[in-house]
Amino acid sequence: MDKHGQNAQNVVSMSDYQSDSGFAIIAQIEAYWEALRGGNLLPKRSEVDPRGIEAALEYAFILERIAPGIARMRIAGSHLNELMGMEVRGMPLTAMFAPNARRQIADGLEDVFQTPATASLRLTSPGGVRRVTLDARMVLLPLKSDLGDVSRALGCLVSRGDIGTAPRRFDLIEQEVRPLVPGQTVARVDLPVGPVVRPAPHDQMPGFRAPKAPFKGKEGKVPPPYLRLVKSDK
């Protein structure tokens, strides 16, 4: 045990990181996921502990894949509720996007779960009456479920600007998908964060634990690394 009462074997130290384009919360989530991942292909859902991303909880969410191209919010922070003007837990992720962006989002979700891969999205929500234009970033980071399949994802959505009248739905400007390779780091941002705690499943904080789901997705083979940029037609 260390001086804080933590099991030293369950704490992963992290190097210093700095923000990218002002979206520091995205950097925290990426760095936390990378530390949990270590040298493995993916971390487990049961390893995600809200104490490791306490400053980012209102922007974070957990997705569950329920069908091809469809993932619902199992857990969502208050920032997402404020953007939609309602409780988003249980809603599909595509509900937060304008209709013309939903197909691309669905395709990106399949890449995240089936490849598996990470996805970084640049978003905008147009202004209007009692609304300013919102600039936003989202990241989707795959996780293994308790069954061992890749059917969960840790996500983060951060918008800049006054939300104004909700709901605020987003258009996709750019989507970057990066397939995962064991031992290869994909986080590209730096930010100082604390140690990452690897809890036992029973040690998770209330509100960030979700029940097991019967769905078991098909886990594909890991292809050679590549970078794909998908831009909207707008």
mmCIF file of C-alpha atoms in Angstrom:
data_model
loop_
_atom_site.group_PDB
_atom_site.id
_atom_site.type_symbol
_atom_site.label_atom_id
_atom_site.label_comp_id
_atom_site.label_asym_id
_atom_site.label_seq_id
_atom_site.Cartn_x
_atom_site.Cartn_y
_atom_site.Cartn_z
ATOM 1 C CA MET A 1 0.000 0.000 0.000
ATOM 2 C CA ASP A 2 1.213 3.533 -0.670
ATOM 3 C CA LYS A 3 0.789 6.531 1.631
ATOM 4 C CA HIS A 4 -2.657 7.245 0.132
ATOM 5 C CA GLY A 5 -3.920 3.766 0.898
ATOM 6 C CA GLN A 6 -3.865 2.687 -2.767
ATOM 7 C CA ASN A 7 -2.495 -0.624 -3.960
ATOM 8 C CA ALA A 8 0.666 0.413 -5.783
ATOM 9 C CA GLN A 9 0.300 -2.446 -8.255
ATOM 10 C CA ASN A 10 -3.009 -1.020 -9.469
ATOM 11 C CA VAL A 11 -1.755 2.514 -10.155
ATOM 12 C CA VAL A 12 -0.404 3.439 -13.571
ATOM 13 C CA SER A 13 1.835 6.531 -13.696
ATOM 14 C CA MET A 14 1.384 8.877 -16.632
ATOM 15 C CA SER A 15 3.719 11.368 -18.302
ATOM 16 C CA ASP A 16 2.928 15.046 -18.660
ATOM 17 C CA TYR A 17 0.535 16.102 -21.401
ATOM 18 C CA GLN A 18 -0.554 19.476 -22.814
ATOM 19 C CA SER A 19 -3.828 20.469 -24.455
ATOM 20 C CA ASP A 20 -4.591 20.491 -28.184
ATOM 21 C CA SER A 21 -6.507 23.457 -29.599
ATOM 22 C CA GLY A 22 -8.006 24.229 -26.179
ATOM 23 C CA PHE A 23 -9.889 20.935 -25.824
ATOM 24 C CA ALA A 24 -8.008 19.845 -22.722
ATOM 25 C CA ILE A 25 -10.752 17.502 -21.500
ATOM 26 C CA ILE A 26 -10.407 15.397 -24.662
ATOM 27 C CA ALA A 27 -6.706 15.076 -23.853
ATOM 28 C CA GLN A 28 -7.477 13.805 -20.362
ATOM 29 C CA ILE A 29 -9.791 11.086 -21.638
ATOM 30 C CA GLU A 30 -7.331 9.956 -24.321
ATOM 31 C CA ALA A 31 -4.418 9.875 -21.882
ATOM 32 C CA TYR A 32 -6.449 7.964 -19.282
ATOM 33 C CA TRP A 33 -7.544 5.361 -21.849
ATOM 34 C CA GLU A 34 -3.958 4.988 -23.101
ATOM 35 C CA ALA A 35 -2.706 4.391 -19.553
ATOM 36 C CA LEU A 36 -5.365 1.737 -18.937
ATOM 37 C CA ARG A 37 -4.511 0.125 -22.253
ATOM 38 C CA GLY A 38 -0.803 -0.157 -21.481
ATOM 39 C CA GLY A 39 0.802 -2.525 -23.971
ATOM 40 C CA ASN A 40 -2.447 -4.351 -24.717
ATOM 41 C CA LEU A 41 -4.741 -3.836 -27.664
ATOM 42 C CA LEU A 42 -7.668 -2.600 -25.530
ATOM 43 C CA PRO A 43 -8.546 -1.897 -21.900
ATOM 44 C CA LYS A 44 -11.577 -3.506 -20.270
ATOM 45 C CA ARG A 45 -14.799 -1.690 -19.415
ATOM 46 C CA SER A 46 -14.451 -2.896 -15.817
ATOM 47 C CA GLU A 47 -11.129 -1.023 -15.528
ATOM 48 C CA VAL A 48 -12.699 2.388 -16.156
ATOM 49 C CA ASP A 49 -12.933 4.216 -12.834
ATOM 50 C CA PRO A 50 -14.438 7.734 -12.669
ATOM 51 C CA ARG A 51 -11.818 8.742 -10.107
ATOM 52 C CA GLY A 52 -9.243 8.681 -12.898
ATOM 53 C CA ILE A 53 -11.201 11.203 -15.014
ATOM 54 C CA GLU A 54 -12.950 13.169 -12.281
ATOM 55 C CA ALA A 55 -12.413 16.546 -13.986
ATOM 56 C CA ALA A 56 -13.855 15.200 -17.246
ATOM 57 C CA LEU A 57 -16.914 13.308 -15.978
ATOM 58 C CA GLU A 58 -19.502 15.841 -17.172
ATOM 59 C CA TYR A 59 -18.202 15.449 -20.745
ATOM 60 C CA ALA A 60 -17.647 11.674 -20.701
ATOM 61 C CA PHE A 61 -19.934 8.844 -21.745
ATOM 62 C CA ILE A 62 -19.977 5.067 -22.169
ATOM 63 C CA LEU A 63 -21.453 3.523 -25.325
ATOM 64 C CA GLU A 64 -22.834 0.033 -25.847
ATOM 65 C CA ARG A 65 -23.036 -1.423 -29.364
ATOM 66 C CA ILE A 66 -26.512 -2.936 -29.799
ATOM 67 C CA ALA A 67 -26.597 -3.432 -33.594
ATOM 68 C CA PRO A 68 -24.426 -2.640 -36.632
ATOM 69 C CA GLY A 69 -23.881 1.124 -36.693
ATOM 70 C CA ILE A 70 -25.985 1.666 -33.552
ATOM 71 C CA ALA A 71 -24.603 2.372 -30.092
ATOM 72 C CA ARG A 72 -26.628 3.695 -27.187
ATOM 73 C CA MET A 73 -25.563 5.817 -24.238
ATOM 74 C CA ARG A 74 -25.223 3.623 -21.173
ATOM 75 C CA ILE A 75 -23.848 6.494 -19.089
ATOM 76 C CA ALA A 76 -23.551 10.181 -20.009
ATOM 77 C CA GLY A 77 -22.251 13.311 -18.319
ATOM 78 C CA SER A 78 -24.272 16.440 -17.658
ATOM 79 C CA HIS A 79 -22.749 18.382 -20.584
ATOM 80 C CA LEU A 80 -24.413 16.004 -23.052
ATOM 81 C CA ASN A 81 -27.763 16.391 -21.255
ATOM 82 C CA GLU A 82 -27.430 20.173 -21.465
ATOM 83 C CA LEU A 83 -26.670 20.061 -25.185
ATOM 84 C CA MET A 84 -29.806 18.005 -25.868
ATOM 85 C CA GLY A 85 -32.001 19.621 -23.212
ATOM 86 C CA MET A 86 -32.952 16.174 -21.885
ATOM 87 C CA GLU A 87 -31.585 12.994 -20.356
ATOM 88 C CA VAL A 88 -29.557 11.270 -23.080
ATOM 89 C CA ARG A 89 -28.935 7.986 -21.301
ATOM 90 C CA GLY A 90 -30.444 5.198 -23.389
ATOM 91 C CA MET A 91 -30.440 7.279 -26.587
ATOM 92 C CA PRO A 92 -28.406 6.306 -29.675
ATOM 93 C CA LEU A 93 -25.302 8.385 -30.231
ATOM 94 C CA THR A 94 -26.594 9.398 -33.675
ATOM 95 C CA ALA A 95 -29.456 11.305 -32.003
ATOM 96 C CA MET A 96 -26.933 14.036 -31.220
ATOM 97 C CA PHE A 97 -26.216 14.576 -34.918
ATOM 98 C CA ALA A 98 -28.027 16.213 -37.805
ATOM 99 C CA PRO A 99 -29.714 13.695 -40.146
ATOM 100 C CA ASN A 100 -27.201 14.233 -42.964
ATOM 101 C CA ALA A 101 -24.308 13.215 -40.664
ATOM 102 C CA ARG A 102 -25.811 10.080 -39.140
ATOM 103 C CA ARG A 103 -24.707 7.612 -41.808
ATOM 104 C CA GLN A 104 -21.085 8.694 -41.494
ATOM 105 C CA ILE A 105 -21.316 8.465 -37.704
ATOM 106 C CA ALA A 106 -22.787 4.959 -37.966
ATOM 107 C CA ASP A 107 -19.963 3.890 -40.292
ATOM 108 C CA GLY A 108 -17.405 5.333 -37.880
ATOM 109 C CA LEU A 109 -18.957 3.426 -34.993
ATOM 110 C CA GLU A 110 -18.578 0.173 -36.890
ATOM 111 C CA ASP A 111 -14.894 0.945 -37.458
ATOM 112 C CA VAL A 112 -14.440 1.622 -33.734
ATOM 113 C CA PHE A 113 -16.023 -1.655 -32.637
ATOM 114 C CA GLN A 114 -15.163 -4.056 -35.446
ATOM 115 C CA THR A 115 -11.600 -3.092 -36.417
ATOM 116 C CA PRO A 116 -11.143 -2.018 -33.511
ATOM 117 C CA ALA A 117 -10.066 1.607 -33.868
ATOM 118 C CA THR A 118 -10.242 5.003 -32.230
ATOM 119 C CA ALA A 119 -12.181 7.866 -33.789
ATOM 120 C CA SER A 120 -11.639 11.601 -33.421
ATOM 121 C CA LEU A 121 -14.395 13.871 -34.722
ATOM 122 C CA ARG A 122 -14.477 17.596 -35.428
ATOM 123 C CA LEU A 123 -18.019 18.928 -35.169
ATOM 124 C CA THR A 124 -20.063 22.088 -35.470
ATOM 125 C CA SER A 125 -23.567 23.086 -34.462
ATOM 126 C CA PRO A 126 -24.862 25.979 -36.615
ATOM 127 C CA GLY A 127 -26.030 29.183 -34.981
ATOM 128 C CA GLY A 128 -29.483 30.710 -35.293
ATOM 129 C CA VAL A 129 -32.103 32.493 -33.223
ATOM 130 C CA ARG A 130 -30.867 32.601 -29.620
ATOM 131 C CA ARG A 131 -27.986 30.374 -30.629
ATOM 132 C CA VAL A 132 -24.313 30.853 -31.383
ATOM 133 C CA THR A 133 -22.302 28.472 -33.521
ATOM 134 C CA LEU A 134 -20.713 25.745 -31.402
ATOM 135 C CA ASP A 135 -17.312 24.274 -32.170
ATOM 136 C CA ALA A 136 -16.964 20.764 -30.729
ATOM 137 C CA ARG A 137 -14.700 17.740 -30.551
ATOM 138 C CA MET A 138 -15.551 14.120 -29.829
ATOM 139 C CA VAL A 139 -13.389 11.084 -29.249
ATOM 140 C CA LEU A 140 -14.481 7.421 -29.245
ATOM 141 C CA LEU A 141 -12.193 4.852 -27.612
ATOM 142 C CA PRO A 142 -13.129 1.149 -27.754
ATOM 143 C CA LEU A 143 -13.319 -1.103 -24.691
ATOM 144 C CA LYS A 144 -13.735 -4.805 -24.104
ATOM 145 C CA SER A 145 -16.889 -5.871 -22.288
ATOM 146 C CA ASP A 146 -16.908 -8.319 -19.392
ATOM 147 C CA LEU A 147 -17.572 -11.029 -22.014
ATOM 148 C CA GLY A 148 -14.384 -10.127 -23.883
ATOM 149 C CA ASP A 149 -16.029 -8.716 -27.014
ATOM 150 C CA VAL A 150 -15.465 -5.162 -28.272
ATOM 151 C CA SER A 151 -18.944 -3.769 -27.668
ATOM 152 C CA ARG A 152 -18.267 -0.812 -25.361
ATOM 153 C CA ALA A 153 -16.563 2.534 -25.918
ATOM 154 C CA LEU A 154 -15.396 5.357 -23.702
ATOM 155 C CA GLY A 155 -16.283 8.684 -25.285
ATOM 156 C CA CYS A 156 -15.954 12.386 -24.658
ATOM 157 C CA LEU A 157 -17.783 15.334 -26.230
ATOM 158 C CA VAL A 158 -16.688 18.903 -25.550
ATOM 159 C CA SER A 159 -18.290 21.977 -27.124
ATOM 160 C CA ARG A 160 -17.155 25.606 -26.939
ATOM 161 C CA GLY A 161 -19.661 28.426 -26.808
ATOM 162 C CA ASP A 162 -22.953 29.228 -25.101
ATOM 163 C CA ILE A 163 -25.344 26.318 -25.606
ATOM 164 C CA GLY A 164 -28.400 28.566 -25.801
ATOM 165 C CA THR A 165 -31.666 26.923 -26.831
ATOM 166 C CA ALA A 166 -31.502 23.115 -26.771
ATOM 167 C CA PRO A 167 -31.379 20.678 -28.397
ATOM 168 C CA ARG A 168 -28.080 21.307 -30.168
ATOM 169 C CA ARG A 169 -27.303 18.732 -32.840
ATOM 170 C CA PHE A 170 -24.035 18.558 -34.700
ATOM 171 C CA ASP A 171 -22.784 18.405 -38.267
ATOM 172 C CA LEU A 172 -19.661 16.370 -38.986
ATOM 173 C CA ILE A 173 -16.718 18.337 -40.355
ATOM 174 C CA GLU A 174 -14.076 15.644 -40.173
ATOM 175 C CA GLN A 175 -13.735 12.118 -38.790
ATOM 176 C CA GLU A 176 -10.352 10.495 -38.242
ATOM 177 C CA VAL A 177 -10.225 6.719 -37.682
ATOM 178 C CA ARG A 178 -7.074 5.020 -36.429
ATOM 179 C CA PRO A 179 -6.947 1.197 -36.183
ATOM 180 C CA LEU A 180 -5.245 -0.139 -33.082
ATOM 181 C CA VAL A 181 -2.031 -2.110 -32.875
ATOM 182 C CA PRO A 182 -0.797 -3.603 -29.545
ATOM 183 C CA GLY A 183 1.855 -1.404 -27.983
ATOM 184 C CA GLN A 184 1.334 1.479 -30.414
ATOM 185 C CA THR A 185 0.226 4.724 -28.795
ATOM 186 C CA VAL A 186 -2.597 6.571 -30.547
ATOM 187 C CA ALA A 187 -3.121 9.546 -28.204
ATOM 188 C CA ARG A 188 -1.553 12.610 -29.819
ATOM 189 C CA VAL A 189 -2.099 15.227 -27.084
ATOM 190 C CA ASP A 190 -0.307 16.097 -23.863
ATOM 191 C CA LEU A 191 -1.882 17.164 -20.576
ATOM 192 C CA PRO A 192 -0.879 16.794 -16.908
ATOM 193 C CA VAL A 193 -3.177 14.329 -15.187
ATOM 194 C CA GLY A 194 -3.003 12.256 -12.026
ATOM 195 C CA PRO A 195 -2.353 8.553 -11.626
ATOM 196 C CA VAL A 196 -4.744 6.110 -13.216
ATOM 197 C CA VAL A 197 -6.455 3.722 -10.807
ATOM 198 C CA ARG A 198 -7.243 0.191 -11.933
ATOM 199 C CA PRO A 199 -10.120 -0.846 -9.636
ATOM 200 C CA ALA A 200 -11.716 -4.203 -9.100
ATOM 201 C CA PRO A 201 -15.256 -4.153 -10.586
ATOM 202 C CA HIS A 202 -16.882 -3.788 -7.152
ATOM 203 C CA ASP A 203 -14.752 -0.729 -6.397
ATOM 204 C CA GLN A 204 -16.370 1.510 -9.007
ATOM 205 C CA MET A 205 -18.250 4.615 -7.992
ATOM 206 C CA PRO A 206 -22.080 4.610 -8.105
ATOM 207 C CA GLY A 207 -23.479 5.951 -11.358
ATOM 208 C CA PHE A 208 -20.588 4.793 -13.523
ATOM 209 C CA ARG A 209 -21.374 1.098 -13.397
ATOM 210 C CA ALA A 210 -23.640 -0.438 -16.026
ATOM 211 C CA PRO A 211 -25.232 -3.917 -15.945
ATOM 212 C CA LYS A 212 -23.955 -6.643 -18.223
ATOM 213 C CA ALA A 213 -25.632 -6.811 -21.612
ATOM 214 C CA PRO A 214 -26.419 -10.072 -23.419
ATOM 215 C CA PHE A 215 -25.194 -8.725 -26.778
ATOM 216 C CA LYS A 216 -21.899 -10.143 -28.013
ATOM 217 C CA GLY A 217 -20.418 -8.494 -31.091
ATOM 218 C CA LYS A 218 -18.174 -10.009 -33.735
ATOM 219 C CA GLU A 219 -14.538 -9.184 -33.086
ATOM 220 C CA GLY A 220 -12.584 -8.696 -36.313
ATOM 221 C CA LYS A 221 -8.895 -9.113 -37.065
ATOM 222 C CA VAL A 222 -6.523 -6.211 -36.534
ATOM 223 C CA PRO A 223 -5.381 -4.847 -39.931
ATOM 224 C CA PRO A 224 -2.118 -2.985 -40.565
ATOM 225 C CA PRO A 225 -2.217 0.605 -39.284
ATOM 226 C CA TYR A 226 -3.626 3.221 -41.580
ATOM 227 C CA LEU A 227 -5.151 6.682 -41.328
ATOM 228 C CA ARG A 228 -8.497 7.499 -42.846
ATOM 229 C CA LEU A 229 -10.021 10.948 -43.036
ATOM 230 C CA VAL A 230 -13.714 11.190 -43.781
ATOM 231 C CA LYS A 231 -14.951 14.676 -44.612
ATOM 232 C CA SER A 232 -18.522 15.747 -44.927
ATOM 233 C CA ASP A 233 -19.901 17.058 -48.237
ATOM 234 C CA LYS A 234 -20.781 20.385 -46.664
#
